[in-house]
Backbone as numpy.savetxt, mean C-alpha at the origin, in Angstrom:
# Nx Ny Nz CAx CAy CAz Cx Cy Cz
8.85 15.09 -22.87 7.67 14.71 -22.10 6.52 14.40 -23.06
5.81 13.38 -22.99 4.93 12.74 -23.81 3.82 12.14 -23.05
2.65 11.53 -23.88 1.97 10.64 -23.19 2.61 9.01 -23.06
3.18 9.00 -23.73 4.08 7.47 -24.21 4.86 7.60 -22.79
5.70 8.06 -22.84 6.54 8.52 -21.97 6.08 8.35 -20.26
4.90 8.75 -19.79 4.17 8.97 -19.02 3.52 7.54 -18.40
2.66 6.50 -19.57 3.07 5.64 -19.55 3.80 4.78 -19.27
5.10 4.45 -19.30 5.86 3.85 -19.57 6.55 3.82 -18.05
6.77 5.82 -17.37 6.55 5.43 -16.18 6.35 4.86 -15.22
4.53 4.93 -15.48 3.36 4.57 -14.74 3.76 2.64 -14.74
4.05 1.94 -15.89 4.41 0.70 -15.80 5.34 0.00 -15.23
6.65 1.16 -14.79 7.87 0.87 -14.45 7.36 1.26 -12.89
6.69 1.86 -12.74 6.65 2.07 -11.36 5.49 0.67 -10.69
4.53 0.18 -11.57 3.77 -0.89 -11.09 4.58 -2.13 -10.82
5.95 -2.03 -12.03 6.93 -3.31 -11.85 7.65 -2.65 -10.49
7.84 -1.59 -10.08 8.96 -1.64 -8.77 7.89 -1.91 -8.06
6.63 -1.33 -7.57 5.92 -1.69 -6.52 5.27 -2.73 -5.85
5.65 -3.63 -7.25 5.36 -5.61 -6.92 6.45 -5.73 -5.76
7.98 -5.26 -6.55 8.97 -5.77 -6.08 9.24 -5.36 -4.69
8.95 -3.98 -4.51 8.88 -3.27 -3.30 7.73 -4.01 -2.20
6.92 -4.42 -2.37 5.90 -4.92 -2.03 6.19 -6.17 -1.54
6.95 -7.30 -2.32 7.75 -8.47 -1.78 8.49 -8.08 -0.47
9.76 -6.91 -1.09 10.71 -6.57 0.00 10.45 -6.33 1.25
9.23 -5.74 1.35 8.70 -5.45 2.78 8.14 -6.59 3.57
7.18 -7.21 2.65 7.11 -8.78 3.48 8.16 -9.38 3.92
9.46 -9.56 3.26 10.26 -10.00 3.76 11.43 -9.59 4.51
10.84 -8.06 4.81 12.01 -7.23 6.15 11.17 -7.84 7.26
9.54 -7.29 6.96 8.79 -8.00 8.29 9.16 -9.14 9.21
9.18 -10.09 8.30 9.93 -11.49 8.54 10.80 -11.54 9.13
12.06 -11.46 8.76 13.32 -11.50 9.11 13.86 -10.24 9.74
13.74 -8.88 9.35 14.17 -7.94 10.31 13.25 -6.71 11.46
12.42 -7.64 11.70 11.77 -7.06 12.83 11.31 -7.63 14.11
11.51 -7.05 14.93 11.63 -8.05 16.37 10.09 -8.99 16.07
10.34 -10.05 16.86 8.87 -11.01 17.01 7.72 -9.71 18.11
8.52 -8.89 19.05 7.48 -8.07 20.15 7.38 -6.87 19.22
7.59 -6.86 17.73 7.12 -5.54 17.41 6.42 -5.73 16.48
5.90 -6.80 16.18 4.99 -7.66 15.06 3.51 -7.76 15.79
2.57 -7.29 14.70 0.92 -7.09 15.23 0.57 -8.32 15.52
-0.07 -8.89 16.18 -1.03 -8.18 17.29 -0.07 -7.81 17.75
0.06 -6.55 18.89 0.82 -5.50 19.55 0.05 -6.24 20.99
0.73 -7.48 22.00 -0.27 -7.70 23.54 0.20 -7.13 24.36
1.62 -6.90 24.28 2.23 -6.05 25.42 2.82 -5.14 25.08
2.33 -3.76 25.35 3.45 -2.97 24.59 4.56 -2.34 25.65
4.41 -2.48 26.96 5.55 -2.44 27.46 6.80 -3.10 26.76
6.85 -4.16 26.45 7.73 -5.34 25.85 7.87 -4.34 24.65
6.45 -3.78 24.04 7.14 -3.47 22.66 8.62 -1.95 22.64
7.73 -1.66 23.46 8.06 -0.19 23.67 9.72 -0.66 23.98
9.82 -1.64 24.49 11.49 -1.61 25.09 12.10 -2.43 23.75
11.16 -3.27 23.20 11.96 -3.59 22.02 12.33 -2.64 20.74
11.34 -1.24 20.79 11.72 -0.36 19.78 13.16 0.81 19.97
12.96 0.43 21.34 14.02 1.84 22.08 15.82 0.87 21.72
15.78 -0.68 21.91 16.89 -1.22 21.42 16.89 -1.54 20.03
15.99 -1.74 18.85 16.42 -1.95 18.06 14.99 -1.41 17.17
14.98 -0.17 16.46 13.51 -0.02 15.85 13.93 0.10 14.09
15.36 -0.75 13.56 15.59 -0.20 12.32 15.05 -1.18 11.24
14.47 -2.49 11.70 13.67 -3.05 11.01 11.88 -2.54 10.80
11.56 -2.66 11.88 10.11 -1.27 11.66 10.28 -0.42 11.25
11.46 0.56 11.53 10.98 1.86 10.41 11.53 1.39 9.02
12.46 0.82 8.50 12.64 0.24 7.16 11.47 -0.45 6.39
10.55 -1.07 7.23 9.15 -1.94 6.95 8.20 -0.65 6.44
7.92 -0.14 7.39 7.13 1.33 6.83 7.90 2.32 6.06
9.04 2.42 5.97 9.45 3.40 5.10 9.40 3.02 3.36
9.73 1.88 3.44 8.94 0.91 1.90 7.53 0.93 1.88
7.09 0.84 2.63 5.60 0.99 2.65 5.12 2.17 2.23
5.59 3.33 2.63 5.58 4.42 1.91 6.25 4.66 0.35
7.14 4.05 0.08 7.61 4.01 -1.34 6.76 3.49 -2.29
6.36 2.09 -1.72 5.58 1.74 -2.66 4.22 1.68 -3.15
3.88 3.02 -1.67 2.81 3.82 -1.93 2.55 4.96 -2.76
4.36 5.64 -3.05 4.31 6.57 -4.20 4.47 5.57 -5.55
4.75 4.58 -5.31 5.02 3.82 -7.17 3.47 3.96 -7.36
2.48 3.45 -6.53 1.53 3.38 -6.51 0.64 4.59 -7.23
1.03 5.54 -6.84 0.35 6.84 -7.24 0.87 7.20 -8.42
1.88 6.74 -9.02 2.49 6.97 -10.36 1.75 5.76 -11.37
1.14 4.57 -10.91 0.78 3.56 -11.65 -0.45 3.82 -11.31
-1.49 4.45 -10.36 -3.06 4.57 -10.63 -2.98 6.32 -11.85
-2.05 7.25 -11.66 -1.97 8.18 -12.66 -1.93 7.79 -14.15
-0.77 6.51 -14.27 -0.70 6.01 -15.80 -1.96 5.02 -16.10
-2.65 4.34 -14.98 -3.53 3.56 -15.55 -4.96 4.19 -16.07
-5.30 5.08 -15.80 -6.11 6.27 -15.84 -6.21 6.35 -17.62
-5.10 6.40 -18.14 -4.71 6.42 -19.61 -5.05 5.31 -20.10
-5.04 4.29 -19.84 -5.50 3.04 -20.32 -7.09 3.06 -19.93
-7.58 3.11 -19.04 -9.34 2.63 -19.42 -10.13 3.68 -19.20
-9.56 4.79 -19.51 -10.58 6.12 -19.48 -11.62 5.95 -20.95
-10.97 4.85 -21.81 -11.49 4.34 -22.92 -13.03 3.86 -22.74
-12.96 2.94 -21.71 -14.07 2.25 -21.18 -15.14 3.57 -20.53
-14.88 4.29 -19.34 -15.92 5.14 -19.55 -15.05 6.30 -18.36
-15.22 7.60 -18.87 -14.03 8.69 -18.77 -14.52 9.13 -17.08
-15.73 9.12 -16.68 -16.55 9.58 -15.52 -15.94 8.46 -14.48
-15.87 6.69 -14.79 -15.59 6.44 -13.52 -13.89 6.32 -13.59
-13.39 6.57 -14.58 -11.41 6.33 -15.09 -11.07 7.51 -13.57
-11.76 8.78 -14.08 -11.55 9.52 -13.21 -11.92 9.90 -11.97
-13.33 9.43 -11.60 -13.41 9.00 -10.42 -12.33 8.27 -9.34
-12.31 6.78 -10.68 -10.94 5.82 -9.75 -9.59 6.56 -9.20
-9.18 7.25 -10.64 -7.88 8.13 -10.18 -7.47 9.31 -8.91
-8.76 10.03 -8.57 -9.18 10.39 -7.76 -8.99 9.72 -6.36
-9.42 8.53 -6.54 -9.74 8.00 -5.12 -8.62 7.56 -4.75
-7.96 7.00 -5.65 -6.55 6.23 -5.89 -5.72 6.78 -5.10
-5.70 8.16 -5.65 -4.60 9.18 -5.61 -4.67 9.31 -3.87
-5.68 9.84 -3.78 -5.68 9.98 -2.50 -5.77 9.14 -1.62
-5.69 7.92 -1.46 -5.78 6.82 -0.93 -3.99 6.33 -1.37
-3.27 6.51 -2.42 -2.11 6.49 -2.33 -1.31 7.56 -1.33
-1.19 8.99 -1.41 -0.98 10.08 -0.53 -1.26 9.56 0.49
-2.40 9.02 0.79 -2.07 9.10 2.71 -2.01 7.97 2.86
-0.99 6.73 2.48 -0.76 6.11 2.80 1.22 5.95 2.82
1.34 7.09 1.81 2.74 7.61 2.15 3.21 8.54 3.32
1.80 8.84 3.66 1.82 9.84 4.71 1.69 8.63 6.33
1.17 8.32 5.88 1.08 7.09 7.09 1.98 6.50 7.29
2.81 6.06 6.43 4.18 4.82 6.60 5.43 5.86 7.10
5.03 7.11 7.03 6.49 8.20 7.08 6.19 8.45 8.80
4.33 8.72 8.91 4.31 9.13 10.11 4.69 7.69 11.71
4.53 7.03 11.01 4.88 5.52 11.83 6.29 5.93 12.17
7.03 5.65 10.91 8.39 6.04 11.24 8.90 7.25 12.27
8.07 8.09 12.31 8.65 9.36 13.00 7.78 8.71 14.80
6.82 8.11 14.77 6.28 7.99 15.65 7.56 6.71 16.54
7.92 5.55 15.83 8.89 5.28 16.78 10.10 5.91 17.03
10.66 6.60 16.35 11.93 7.83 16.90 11.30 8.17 17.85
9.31 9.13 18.00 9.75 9.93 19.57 9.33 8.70 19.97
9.15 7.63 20.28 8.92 6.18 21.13 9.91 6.07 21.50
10.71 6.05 20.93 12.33 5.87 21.56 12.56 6.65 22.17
12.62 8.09 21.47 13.43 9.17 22.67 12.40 9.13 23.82
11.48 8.77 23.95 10.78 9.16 25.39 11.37 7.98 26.39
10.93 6.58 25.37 11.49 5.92 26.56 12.79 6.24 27.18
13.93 6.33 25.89 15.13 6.81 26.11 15.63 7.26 27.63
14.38 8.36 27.75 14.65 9.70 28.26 13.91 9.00 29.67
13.78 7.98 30.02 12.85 7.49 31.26 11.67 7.68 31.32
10.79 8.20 30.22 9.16 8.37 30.29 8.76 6.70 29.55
8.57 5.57 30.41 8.46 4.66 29.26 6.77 5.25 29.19
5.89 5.56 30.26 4.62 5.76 29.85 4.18 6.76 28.84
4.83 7.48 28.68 4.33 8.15 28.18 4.58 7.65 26.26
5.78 7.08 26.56 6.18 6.02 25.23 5.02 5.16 25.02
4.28 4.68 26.01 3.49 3.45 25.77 2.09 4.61 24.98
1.99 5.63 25.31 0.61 6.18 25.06 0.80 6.55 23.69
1.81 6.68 23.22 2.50 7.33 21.82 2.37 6.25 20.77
2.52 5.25 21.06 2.37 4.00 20.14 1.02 3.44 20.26
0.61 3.63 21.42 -1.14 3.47 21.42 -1.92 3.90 20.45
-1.44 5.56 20.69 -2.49 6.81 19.73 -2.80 6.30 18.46
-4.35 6.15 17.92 -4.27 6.13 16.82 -3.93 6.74 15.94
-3.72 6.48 14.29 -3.46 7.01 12.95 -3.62 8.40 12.99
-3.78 9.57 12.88 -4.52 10.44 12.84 -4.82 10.32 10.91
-3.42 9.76 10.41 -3.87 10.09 8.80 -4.41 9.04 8.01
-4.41 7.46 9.42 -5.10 7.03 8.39 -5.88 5.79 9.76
-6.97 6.62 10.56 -7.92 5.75 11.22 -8.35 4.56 10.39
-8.86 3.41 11.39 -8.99 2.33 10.90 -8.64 1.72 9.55
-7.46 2.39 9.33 -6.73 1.88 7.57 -8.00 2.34 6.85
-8.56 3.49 6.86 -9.24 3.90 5.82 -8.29 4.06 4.60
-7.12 4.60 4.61 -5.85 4.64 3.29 -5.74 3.47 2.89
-5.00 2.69 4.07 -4.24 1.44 3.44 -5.74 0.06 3.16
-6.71 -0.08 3.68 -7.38 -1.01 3.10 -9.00 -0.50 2.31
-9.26 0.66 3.49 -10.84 1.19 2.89 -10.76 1.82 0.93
-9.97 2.96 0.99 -9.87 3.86 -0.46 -9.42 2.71 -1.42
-8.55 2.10 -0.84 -7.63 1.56 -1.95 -8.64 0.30 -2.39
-8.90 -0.13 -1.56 -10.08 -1.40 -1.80 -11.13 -0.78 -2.90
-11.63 0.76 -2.25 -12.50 1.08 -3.41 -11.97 1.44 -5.06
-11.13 1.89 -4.90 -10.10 2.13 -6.23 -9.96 0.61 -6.74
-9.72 -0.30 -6.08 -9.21 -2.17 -7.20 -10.29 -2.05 -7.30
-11.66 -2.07 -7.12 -13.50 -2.94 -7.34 -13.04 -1.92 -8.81
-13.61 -0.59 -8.88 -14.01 0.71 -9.90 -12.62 -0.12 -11.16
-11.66 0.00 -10.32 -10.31 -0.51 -11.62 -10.89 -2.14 -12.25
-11.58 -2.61 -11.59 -11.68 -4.39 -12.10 -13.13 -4.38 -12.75
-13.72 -2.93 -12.70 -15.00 -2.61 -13.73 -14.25 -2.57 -15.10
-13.24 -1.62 -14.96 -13.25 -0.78 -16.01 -12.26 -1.43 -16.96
-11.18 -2.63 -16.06 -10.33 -3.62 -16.98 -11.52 -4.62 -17.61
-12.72 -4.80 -17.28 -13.15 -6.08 -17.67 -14.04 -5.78 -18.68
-13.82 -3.97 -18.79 -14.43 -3.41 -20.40 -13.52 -3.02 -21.19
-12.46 -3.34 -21.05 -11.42 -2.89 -22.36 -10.30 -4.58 -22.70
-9.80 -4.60 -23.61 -9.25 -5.42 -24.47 -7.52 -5.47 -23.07
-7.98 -6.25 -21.92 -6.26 -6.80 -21.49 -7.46 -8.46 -21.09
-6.14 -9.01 -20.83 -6.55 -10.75 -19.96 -7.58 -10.41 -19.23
-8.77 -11.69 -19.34 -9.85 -11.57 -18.38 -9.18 -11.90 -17.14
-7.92 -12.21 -16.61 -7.79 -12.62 -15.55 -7.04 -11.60 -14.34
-7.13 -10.52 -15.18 -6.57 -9.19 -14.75 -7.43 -8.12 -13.78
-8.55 -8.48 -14.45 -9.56 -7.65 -13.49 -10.08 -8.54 -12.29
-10.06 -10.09 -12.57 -10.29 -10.82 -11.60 -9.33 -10.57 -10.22
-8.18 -10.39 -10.74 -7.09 -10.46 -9.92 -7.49 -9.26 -9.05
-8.25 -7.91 -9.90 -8.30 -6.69 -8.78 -9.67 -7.04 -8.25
-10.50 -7.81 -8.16 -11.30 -7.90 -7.49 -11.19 -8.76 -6.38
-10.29 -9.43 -6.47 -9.46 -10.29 -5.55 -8.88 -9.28 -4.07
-7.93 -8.41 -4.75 -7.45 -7.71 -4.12 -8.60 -6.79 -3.53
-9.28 -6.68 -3.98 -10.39 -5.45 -3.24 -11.31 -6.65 -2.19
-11.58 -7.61 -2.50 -12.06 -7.99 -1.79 -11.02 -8.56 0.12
-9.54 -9.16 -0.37 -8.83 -8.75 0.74 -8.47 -7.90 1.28
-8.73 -6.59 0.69 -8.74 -5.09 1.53 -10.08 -5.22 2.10
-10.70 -5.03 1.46 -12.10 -4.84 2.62 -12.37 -5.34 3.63
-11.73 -6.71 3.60 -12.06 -7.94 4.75 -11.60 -7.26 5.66
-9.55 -7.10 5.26 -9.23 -5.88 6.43 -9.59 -4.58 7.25
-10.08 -3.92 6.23 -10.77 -2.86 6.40 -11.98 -3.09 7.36
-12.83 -3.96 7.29 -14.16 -4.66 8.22 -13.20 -5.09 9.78
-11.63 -5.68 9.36 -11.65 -6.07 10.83 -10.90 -5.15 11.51
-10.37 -4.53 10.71 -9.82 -3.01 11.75 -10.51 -2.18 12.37
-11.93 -2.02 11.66 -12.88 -1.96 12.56 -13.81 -2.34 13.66
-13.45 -3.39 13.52 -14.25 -4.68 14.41 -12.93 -4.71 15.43
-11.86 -4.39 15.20 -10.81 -4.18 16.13 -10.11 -5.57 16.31
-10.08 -6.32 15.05 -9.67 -7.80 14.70 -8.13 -7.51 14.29
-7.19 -7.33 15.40 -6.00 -7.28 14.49 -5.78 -8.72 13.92
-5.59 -9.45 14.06 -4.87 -10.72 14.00 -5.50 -11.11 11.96
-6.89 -10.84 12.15 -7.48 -10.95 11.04 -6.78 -9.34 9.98
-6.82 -8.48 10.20 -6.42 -7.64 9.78 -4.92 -7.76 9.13
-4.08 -7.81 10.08 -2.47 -8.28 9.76 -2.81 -9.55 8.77
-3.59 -10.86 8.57 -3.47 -11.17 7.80 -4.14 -10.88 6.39
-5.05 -10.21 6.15 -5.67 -9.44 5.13 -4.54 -8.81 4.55
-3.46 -7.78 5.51 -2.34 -7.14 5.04 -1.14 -7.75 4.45
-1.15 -8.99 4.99 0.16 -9.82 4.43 -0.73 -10.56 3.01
-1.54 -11.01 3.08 -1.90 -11.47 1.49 -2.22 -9.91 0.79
-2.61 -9.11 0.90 -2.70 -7.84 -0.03 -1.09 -7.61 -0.46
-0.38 -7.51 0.17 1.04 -6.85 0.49 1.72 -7.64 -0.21
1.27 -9.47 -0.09 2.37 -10.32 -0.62 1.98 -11.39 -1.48
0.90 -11.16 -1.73 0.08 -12.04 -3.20 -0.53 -10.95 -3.86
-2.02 -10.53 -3.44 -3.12 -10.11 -4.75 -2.62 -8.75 -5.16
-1.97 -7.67 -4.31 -1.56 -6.36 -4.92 -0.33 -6.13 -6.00
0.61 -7.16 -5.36 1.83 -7.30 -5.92 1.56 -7.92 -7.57
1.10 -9.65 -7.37 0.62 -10.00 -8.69 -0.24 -8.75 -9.63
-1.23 -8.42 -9.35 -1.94 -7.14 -10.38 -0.53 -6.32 -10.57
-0.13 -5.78 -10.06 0.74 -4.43 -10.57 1.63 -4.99 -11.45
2.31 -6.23 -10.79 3.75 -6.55 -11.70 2.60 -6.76 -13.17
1.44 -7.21 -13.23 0.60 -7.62 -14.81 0.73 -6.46 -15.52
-0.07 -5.84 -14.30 -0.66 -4.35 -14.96 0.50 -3.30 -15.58
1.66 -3.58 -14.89 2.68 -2.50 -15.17 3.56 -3.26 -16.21
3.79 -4.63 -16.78 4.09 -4.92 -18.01 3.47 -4.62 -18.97
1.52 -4.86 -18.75 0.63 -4.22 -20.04 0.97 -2.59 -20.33
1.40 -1.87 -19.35 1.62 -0.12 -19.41 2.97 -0.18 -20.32
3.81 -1.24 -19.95 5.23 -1.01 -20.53 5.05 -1.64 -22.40
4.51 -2.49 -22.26 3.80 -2.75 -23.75 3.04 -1.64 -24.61
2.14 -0.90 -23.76 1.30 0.25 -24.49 1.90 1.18 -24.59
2.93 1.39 -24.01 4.21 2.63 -24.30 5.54 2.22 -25.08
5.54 0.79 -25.66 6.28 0.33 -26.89 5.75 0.51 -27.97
4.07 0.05 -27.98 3.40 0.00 -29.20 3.23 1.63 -29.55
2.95 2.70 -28.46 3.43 4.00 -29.01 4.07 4.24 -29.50
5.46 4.39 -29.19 6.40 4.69 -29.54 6.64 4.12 -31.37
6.17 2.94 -31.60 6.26 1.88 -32.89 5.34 2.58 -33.74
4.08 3.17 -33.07 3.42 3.78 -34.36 3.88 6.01 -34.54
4.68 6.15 -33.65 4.99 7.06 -33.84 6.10 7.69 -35.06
């Protein structure tokens, strides 16, 4: 166990979470009903489409949760890289990161468990009470405070602190990119804009988050070669 080591991790996990990050856009796509895709207008319809077939939604969120833990392994290793720049906000970011990663693993697991009892209720002849179950909001993560509010604030603090240390100027651009399509989301989940929201989530999910990590987690896999070389 090393800091190199740790590193090297943290980079390998930014390269799976691009890839993971693709994969899910493209279960969305192809393996999930068209009535279980946001905007949500009828959820009677949905509710009966989860009770026959819910293994593309929970596969969609259950990656979503994965590549919410790569996530928390690549804001831990990046922490090591620009704590250089200034140690008060490195750790601030990691902080926010962290926890804005956590409950967003916690969110994609609780989705999943939420259509199992969707199913068994309808299953069981309660479709209403199925319909109120998929209604309920987040409890762990209201208005995507996880998935667009924290995390949005974690890329701005990360695209300070890349654009004071020695990687591509086009690296921190890229996280300000991304923070700025979280927030948009974040503004319309509040404003109660799904349509705008779902698409904030599909470009975060399938351009600006993915591009940064796969960068960011080759520069981690480089700074844990050049360790290793002067060791």
């Amino acid at each position: 166990m090393s800091e190199r080591s740790f590193v090297r991790v943290g980079g390998l996990a930014g390269v799976l979470l691009a890839i993971t990050s693709w994969a899910s856009v493209a279960v969305y796509y192809t393996l999930v009903p068209a009535a279980q895709r946001a905007p949500i207008n009828d959820f009677g319809a949905y509710v009966a489409s989860l009770t026959a077939n819910r293994v593309g939604s929970s596969l969609f969120y259950g990656l979503y949760a994965l590549l919410a833990f790569f996530a928390l392994l690549g804001i831990l290793a990046a922490y090591q890289r620009v704590r250089v720049a200034d140690e008060a906000w490195a750790f601030a970011a990691t902080v926010i990161g962290s926890i804005a990663a956590v409950g967003t693993i916690l969110a994609g697991l609780e989705q999943v468990s939420r259509f199992d009892e969707t199913a068994r209720l309808s299953g069981a002849g309660n479709a209403a009470a199925a319909v109120i179950a998929v209604q309920a909001p987040s409890a762990i993560n209201p208005y995507g405070l996880m998935t667009f509010g924290l995390t949005a604030f974690w890329f701005i603090i990360e695209a300070g602190l890349l654009w004071r240390i020695h990687v591509p100027r086009l690296l921190p651009i890229l996280a300000v990119v991304a923070f700025l399509d979280l927030a948009v989301g974040f503004v319309a989940t509040l404003a109660g804009s799904a349509p705008i929201a779902l698409l904030a989530g599909v470009i975060a999910g399938g351009v600006g988050g993915p591009i940064f990590w796969l960068w960011f987690g080759y520069l981690l896999l480089r700074d844990a070669d050049l360790m290793s070389a002067q060791e």
